[in-house]
Amino acid sequence: PLNVAYILATSSTASSFVGNVGIGSTSPATTFSVVGSGYFTAGLGVGFATTGAGQLHATGLGIFEGRLGVSGTTSPYQELGVTGDAALGSAATTTISANSTSATQGGCIELESPDGGWVRIYPGRGSSATTSSGAIGLGLVFEAGRCQ
């Protein structure tokens, strides 16, 4: 419940509150706490004052725990799932990085063929070697199957 003693000022378009405000909570943990789902007819700005309808606009670092589905992906099988195409661009070098802390295998790229089969590409053990001419040999491994 809202305690009206903490309302500083109201008008037809705005209200000011002192302390924490809770929706669905009688003991909000932060300045603004919501227990339950939310629905916004406009956008939601995090560190940004205004957004367009249906937009989430955040400045700074966005942290998502669990899996994130983009463009209709409702059950991604990895931490990031995208339905459709993805484009990366940069004013400098555009980089895609696959890094693993696994002791047995490094970063891995997996591709699905039109018939539903999978191929994985990853660097083999000791695959990077600098030759006397300074050339780097990459020893990539191509195998049937998914990254593990």
mmCIF file of C-alpha atoms in Angstrom:
data_model
loop_
_atom_site.group_PDB
_atom_site.id
_atom_site.type_symbol
_atom_site.label_atom_id
_atom_site.label_comp_id
_atom_site.label_asym_id
_atom_site.label_seq_id
_atom_site.Cartn_x
_atom_site.Cartn_y
_atom_site.Cartn_z
ATOM 1 C CA PRO A 1 0.000 0.000 0.000
ATOM 2 C CA LEU A 2 1.065 3.537 -0.679
ATOM 3 C CA ASN A 3 1.442 5.687 2.425
ATOM 4 C CA VAL A 4 0.144 9.123 1.437
ATOM 5 C CA ALA A 5 2.221 10.769 4.184
ATOM 6 C CA TYR A 6 5.279 10.304 1.950
ATOM 7 C CA ILE A 7 3.846 12.044 -1.095
ATOM 8 C CA LEU A 8 5.642 15.373 -1.534
ATOM 9 C CA ALA A 9 3.710 16.878 -4.397
ATOM 10 C CA THR A 10 1.121 15.845 -6.934
ATOM 11 C CA SER A 11 -0.234 17.323 -10.085
ATOM 12 C CA SER A 12 -2.350 15.966 -12.895
ATOM 13 C CA THR A 13 0.789 14.522 -14.568
ATOM 14 C CA ALA A 14 3.364 13.791 -11.850
ATOM 15 C CA SER A 15 3.870 12.794 -8.230
ATOM 16 C CA SER A 16 6.983 12.900 -6.056
ATOM 17 C CA PHE A 17 7.734 10.355 -3.336
ATOM 18 C CA VAL A 18 10.297 10.114 -0.543
ATOM 19 C CA GLY A 19 11.877 6.703 0.076
ATOM 20 C CA ASN A 20 11.253 3.475 -1.799
ATOM 21 C CA VAL A 21 8.149 2.805 -3.893
ATOM 22 C CA GLY A 22 6.862 -0.734 -4.297
ATOM 23 C CA ILE A 23 4.314 -2.141 -6.704
ATOM 24 C CA GLY A 24 3.098 -5.508 -5.480
ATOM 25 C CA SER A 25 5.384 -5.155 -2.463
ATOM 26 C CA THR A 26 5.008 -3.623 0.983
ATOM 27 C CA SER A 27 8.780 -3.664 1.518
ATOM 28 C CA PRO A 28 10.506 -2.502 -1.689
ATOM 29 C CA ALA A 29 14.249 -3.290 -1.735
ATOM 30 C CA THR A 30 15.253 -0.361 -3.972
ATOM 31 C CA THR A 31 13.991 3.069 -4.969
ATOM 32 C CA PHE A 32 11.457 1.446 -7.323
ATOM 33 C CA SER A 33 10.556 -2.245 -6.951
ATOM 34 C CA VAL A 34 7.998 -4.244 -8.900
ATOM 35 C CA VAL A 35 6.941 -7.726 -7.822
ATOM 36 C CA GLY A 36 5.216 -9.420 -10.746
ATOM 37 C CA SER A 37 5.050 -8.703 -14.444
ATOM 38 C CA GLY A 38 4.964 -5.321 -16.123
ATOM 39 C CA TYR A 39 3.482 -4.019 -19.341
ATOM 40 C CA PHE A 40 4.548 -0.784 -21.019
ATOM 41 C CA THR A 41 2.562 0.728 -23.881
ATOM 42 C CA ALA A 42 5.498 2.987 -24.703
ATOM 43 C CA GLY A 43 9.209 2.232 -24.364
ATOM 44 C CA LEU A 44 11.419 1.707 -21.343
ATOM 45 C CA GLY A 45 14.553 3.799 -20.843
ATOM 46 C CA VAL A 46 17.337 2.684 -18.501
ATOM 47 C CA GLY A 47 19.710 5.618 -18.048
ATOM 48 C CA PHE A 48 17.890 7.235 -20.960
ATOM 49 C CA ALA A 49 14.951 9.607 -20.540
ATOM 50 C CA THR A 50 12.735 8.710 -23.512
ATOM 51 C CA THR A 51 12.275 5.840 -25.932
ATOM 52 C CA GLY A 52 9.987 5.018 -28.813
ATOM 53 C CA ALA A 53 7.010 2.699 -28.477
ATOM 54 C CA GLY A 54 8.060 -0.911 -28.024
ATOM 55 C CA GLN A 55 11.723 -0.045 -27.445
ATOM 56 C CA LEU A 56 14.097 -0.842 -24.617
ATOM 57 C CA HIS A 57 16.862 1.751 -24.569
ATOM 58 C CA ALA A 58 19.734 1.340 -22.149
ATOM 59 C CA THR A 59 22.954 3.262 -21.782
ATOM 60 C CA GLY A 60 26.018 1.632 -20.311
ATOM 61 C CA LEU A 61 26.362 -2.080 -19.710
ATOM 62 C CA GLY A 62 23.353 -4.397 -20.002
ATOM 63 C CA ILE A 63 23.617 -7.624 -18.027
ATOM 64 C CA PHE A 64 21.256 -10.518 -18.731
ATOM 65 C CA GLU A 65 21.352 -13.596 -16.495
ATOM 66 C CA GLY A 66 20.261 -16.769 -18.281
ATOM 67 C CA ARG A 67 19.338 -16.863 -21.957
ATOM 68 C CA LEU A 68 18.341 -14.029 -24.287
ATOM 69 C CA GLY A 69 16.108 -14.554 -27.318
ATOM 70 C CA VAL A 70 16.044 -11.954 -30.108
ATOM 71 C CA SER A 71 13.485 -11.396 -32.880
ATOM 72 C CA GLY A 72 10.918 -13.962 -31.773
ATOM 73 C CA THR A 73 13.320 -16.539 -30.324
ATOM 74 C CA THR A 74 11.442 -17.757 -27.259
ATOM 75 C CA SER A 75 13.607 -20.736 -26.257
ATOM 76 C CA PRO A 76 17.237 -20.231 -27.334
ATOM 77 C CA TYR A 77 19.398 -23.345 -26.944
ATOM 78 C CA GLN A 78 22.450 -21.230 -26.120
ATOM 79 C CA GLU A 79 22.852 -18.070 -24.017
ATOM 80 C CA LEU A 80 22.003 -15.902 -27.081
ATOM 81 C CA GLY A 81 19.479 -16.956 -29.709
ATOM 82 C CA VAL A 82 18.659 -14.883 -32.795
ATOM 83 C CA THR A 83 15.944 -15.711 -35.319
ATOM 84 C CA GLY A 84 16.957 -14.140 -38.615
ATOM 85 C CA ASP A 85 20.161 -12.459 -39.666
ATOM 86 C CA ALA A 86 22.714 -10.589 -37.599
ATOM 87 C CA ALA A 87 24.951 -7.777 -38.790
ATOM 88 C CA LEU A 88 28.024 -6.506 -37.020
ATOM 89 C CA GLY A 89 29.697 -3.250 -37.922
ATOM 90 C CA SER A 90 32.340 -0.968 -36.565
ATOM 91 C CA ALA A 91 34.269 2.131 -37.511
ATOM 92 C CA ALA A 92 37.398 0.106 -36.687
ATOM 93 C CA THR A 93 37.981 -3.639 -37.002
ATOM 94 C CA THR A 94 34.798 -5.730 -36.614
ATOM 95 C CA THR A 95 35.615 -8.658 -34.345
ATOM 96 C CA ILE A 96 33.813 -11.867 -33.507
ATOM 97 C CA SER A 97 35.462 -13.588 -30.580
ATOM 98 C CA ALA A 98 34.891 -17.162 -29.381
ATOM 99 C CA ASN A 99 36.721 -17.776 -26.143
ATOM 100 C CA SER A 100 36.606 -20.802 -23.877
ATOM 101 C CA THR A 101 38.178 -21.550 -20.532
ATOM 102 C CA SER A 102 37.855 -25.290 -21.174
ATOM 103 C CA ALA A 103 41.039 -27.280 -20.618
ATOM 104 C CA THR A 104 40.197 -29.619 -23.508
ATOM 105 C CA GLN A 105 38.834 -27.416 -26.302
ATOM 106 C CA GLY A 106 38.879 -23.728 -27.145
ATOM 107 C CA GLY A 107 36.259 -21.591 -28.879
ATOM 108 C CA CYS A 108 33.959 -23.371 -31.315
ATOM 109 C CA ILE A 109 31.727 -22.322 -34.217
ATOM 110 C CA GLU A 110 28.839 -24.560 -35.241
ATOM 111 C CA LEU A 111 26.895 -24.361 -38.511
ATOM 112 C CA GLU A 112 23.696 -26.172 -39.484
ATOM 113 C CA SER A 113 23.315 -27.466 -43.039
ATOM 114 C CA PRO A 114 20.017 -27.276 -44.962
ATOM 115 C CA ASP A 115 19.420 -31.008 -44.291
ATOM 116 C CA GLY A 116 19.674 -30.484 -40.503
ATOM 117 C CA GLY A 117 23.191 -31.847 -40.053
ATOM 118 C CA TRP A 118 25.730 -29.908 -38.001
ATOM 119 C CA VAL A 119 29.416 -29.176 -38.464
ATOM 120 C CA ARG A 120 31.714 -27.665 -35.838
ATOM 121 C CA ILE A 121 34.905 -25.722 -36.420
ATOM 122 C CA TYR A 122 37.496 -25.195 -33.712
ATOM 123 C CA PRO A 123 41.275 -24.800 -33.339
ATOM 124 C CA GLY A 124 43.147 -28.062 -32.798
ATOM 125 C CA ARG A 125 45.556 -28.474 -29.872
ATOM 126 C CA GLY A 126 48.803 -26.611 -30.541
ATOM 127 C CA SER A 127 47.269 -25.283 -33.738
ATOM 128 C CA SER A 128 48.866 -21.825 -33.632
ATOM 129 C CA ALA A 129 52.506 -21.877 -34.577
ATOM 130 C CA THR A 130 54.737 -19.134 -35.922
ATOM 131 C CA THR A 131 57.065 -20.277 -38.682
ATOM 132 C CA SER A 132 60.580 -18.918 -39.290
ATOM 133 C CA SER A 133 59.120 -16.573 -41.918
ATOM 134 C CA GLY A 134 56.648 -15.197 -39.356
ATOM 135 C CA ALA A 135 53.602 -16.898 -40.945
ATOM 136 C CA ILE A 136 51.026 -18.306 -38.569
ATOM 137 C CA GLY A 137 49.565 -21.760 -39.183
ATOM 138 C CA LEU A 138 46.056 -22.240 -37.838
ATOM 139 C CA GLY A 139 45.245 -26.000 -37.932
ATOM 140 C CA LEU A 140 41.448 -25.655 -37.750
ATOM 141 C CA VAL A 141 39.447 -28.826 -37.121
ATOM 142 C CA PHE A 142 36.222 -29.412 -39.081
ATOM 143 C CA GLU A 143 34.012 -32.205 -37.693
ATOM 144 C CA ALA A 144 30.433 -33.366 -37.942
ATOM 145 C CA GLY A 145 28.399 -32.588 -34.839
ATOM 146 C CA ARG A 146 27.658 -29.774 -32.418
ATOM 147 C CA CYS A 147 30.022 -27.816 -30.185
ATOM 148 C CA GLN A 148 30.147 -29.231 -26.688
#
